[in-house]
mmCIF file of C-alpha atoms in Angstrom:
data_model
loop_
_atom_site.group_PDB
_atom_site.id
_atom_site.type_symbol
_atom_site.label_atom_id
_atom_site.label_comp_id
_atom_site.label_asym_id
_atom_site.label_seq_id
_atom_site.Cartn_x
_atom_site.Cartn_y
_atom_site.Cartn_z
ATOM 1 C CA UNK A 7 0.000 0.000 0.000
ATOM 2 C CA UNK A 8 1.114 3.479 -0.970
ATOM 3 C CA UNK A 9 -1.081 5.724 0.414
ATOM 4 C CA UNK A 10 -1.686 9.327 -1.430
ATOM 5 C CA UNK A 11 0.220 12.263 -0.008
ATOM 6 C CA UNK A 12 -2.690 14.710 1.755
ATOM 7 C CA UNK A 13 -3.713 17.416 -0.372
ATOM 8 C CA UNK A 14 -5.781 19.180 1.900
ATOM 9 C CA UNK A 15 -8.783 19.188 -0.407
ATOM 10 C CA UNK A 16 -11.869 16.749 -0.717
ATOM 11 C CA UNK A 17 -12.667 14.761 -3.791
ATOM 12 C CA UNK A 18 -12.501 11.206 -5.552
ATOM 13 C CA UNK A 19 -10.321 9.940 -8.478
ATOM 14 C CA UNK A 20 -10.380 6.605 -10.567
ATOM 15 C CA UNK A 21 -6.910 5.294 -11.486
ATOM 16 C CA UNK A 22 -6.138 2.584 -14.346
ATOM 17 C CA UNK A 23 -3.187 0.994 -14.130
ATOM 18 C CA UNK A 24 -1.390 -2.143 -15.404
ATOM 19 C CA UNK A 25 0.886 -4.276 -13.110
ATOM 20 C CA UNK A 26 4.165 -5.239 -14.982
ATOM 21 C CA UNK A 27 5.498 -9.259 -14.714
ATOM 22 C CA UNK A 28 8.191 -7.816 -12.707
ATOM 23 C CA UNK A 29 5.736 -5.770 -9.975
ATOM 24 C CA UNK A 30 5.700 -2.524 -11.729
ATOM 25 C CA UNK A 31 3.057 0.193 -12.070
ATOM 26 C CA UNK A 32 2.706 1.230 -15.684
ATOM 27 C CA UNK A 33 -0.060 2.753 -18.137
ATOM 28 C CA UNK A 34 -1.250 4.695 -15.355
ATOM 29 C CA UNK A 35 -3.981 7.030 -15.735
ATOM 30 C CA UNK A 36 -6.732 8.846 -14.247
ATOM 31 C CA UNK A 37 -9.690 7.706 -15.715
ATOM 32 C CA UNK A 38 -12.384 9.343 -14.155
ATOM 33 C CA UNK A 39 -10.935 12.920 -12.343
ATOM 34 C CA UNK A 40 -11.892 14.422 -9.179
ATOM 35 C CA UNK A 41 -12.195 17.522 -10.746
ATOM 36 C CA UNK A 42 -8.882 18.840 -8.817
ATOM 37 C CA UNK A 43 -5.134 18.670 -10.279
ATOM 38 C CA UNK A 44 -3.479 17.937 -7.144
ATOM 39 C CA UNK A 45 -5.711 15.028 -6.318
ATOM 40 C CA UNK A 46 -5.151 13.614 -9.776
ATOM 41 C CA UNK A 47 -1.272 14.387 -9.272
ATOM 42 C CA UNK A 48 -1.348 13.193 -5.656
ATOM 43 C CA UNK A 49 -3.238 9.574 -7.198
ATOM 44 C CA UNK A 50 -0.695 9.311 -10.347
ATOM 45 C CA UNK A 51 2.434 10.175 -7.791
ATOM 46 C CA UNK A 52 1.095 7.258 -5.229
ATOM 47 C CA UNK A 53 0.260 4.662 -7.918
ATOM 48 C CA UNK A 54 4.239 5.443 -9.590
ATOM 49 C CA UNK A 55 6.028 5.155 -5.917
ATOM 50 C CA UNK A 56 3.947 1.575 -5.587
ATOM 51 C CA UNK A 57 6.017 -1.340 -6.407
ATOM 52 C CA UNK A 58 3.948 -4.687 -6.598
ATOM 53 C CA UNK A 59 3.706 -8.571 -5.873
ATOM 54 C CA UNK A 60 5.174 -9.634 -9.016
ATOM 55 C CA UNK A 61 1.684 -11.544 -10.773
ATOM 56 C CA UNK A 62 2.051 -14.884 -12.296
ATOM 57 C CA UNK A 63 3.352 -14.892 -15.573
ATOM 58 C CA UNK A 64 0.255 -16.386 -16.933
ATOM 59 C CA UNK A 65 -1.992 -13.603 -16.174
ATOM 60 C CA UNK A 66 -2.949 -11.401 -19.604
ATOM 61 C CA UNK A 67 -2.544 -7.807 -19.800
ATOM 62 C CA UNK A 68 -6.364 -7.450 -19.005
ATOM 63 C CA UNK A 69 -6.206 -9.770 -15.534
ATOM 64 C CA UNK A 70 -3.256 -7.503 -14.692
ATOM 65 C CA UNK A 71 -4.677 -4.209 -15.221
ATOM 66 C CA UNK A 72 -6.988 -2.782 -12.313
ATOM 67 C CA UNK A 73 -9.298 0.245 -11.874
ATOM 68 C CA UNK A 74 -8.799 1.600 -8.446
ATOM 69 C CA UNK A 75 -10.852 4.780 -6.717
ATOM 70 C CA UNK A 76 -9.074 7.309 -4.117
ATOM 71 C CA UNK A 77 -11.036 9.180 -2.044
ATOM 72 C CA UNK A 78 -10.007 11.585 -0.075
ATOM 73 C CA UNK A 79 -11.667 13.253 2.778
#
């Protein structure tokens, strides 16, 4: 778990991101914004400084990729 950095504001942001075979975040995007660019930065910066559980390598890009909502309150 890497939690987001407190921004001090109040919203919610969706995340997509893909896990990499070796544990790595990457095609990382806000897909649904909070409406705020430092709670989209603060969710991009937390997703990046995650590193995962390396997946089993016969997962497909599409069981590897996950859709994750921060909220912040």
């Amino acid at each position: 778990k890497n939690p987001p950095k407190r921004v001090g504001v109040i919203g919610q942001a969706l995340v997509s991101f893909r896990i990499s075979l070796d544990g790595a975040p990457g095609a990382i995007k806000v897909t649904s914004s909070s409406g705020n660019s430092r709670i989209d930065e603060a969710v991009l910066s937390a997703v990046r400084g995650t590193t995962f559980v390396p997946p089993p390598a016969a997962l497909s890009e599409d069981e590897r990729t996950f859709n994750v909502p921060y909220r912040f309150k």
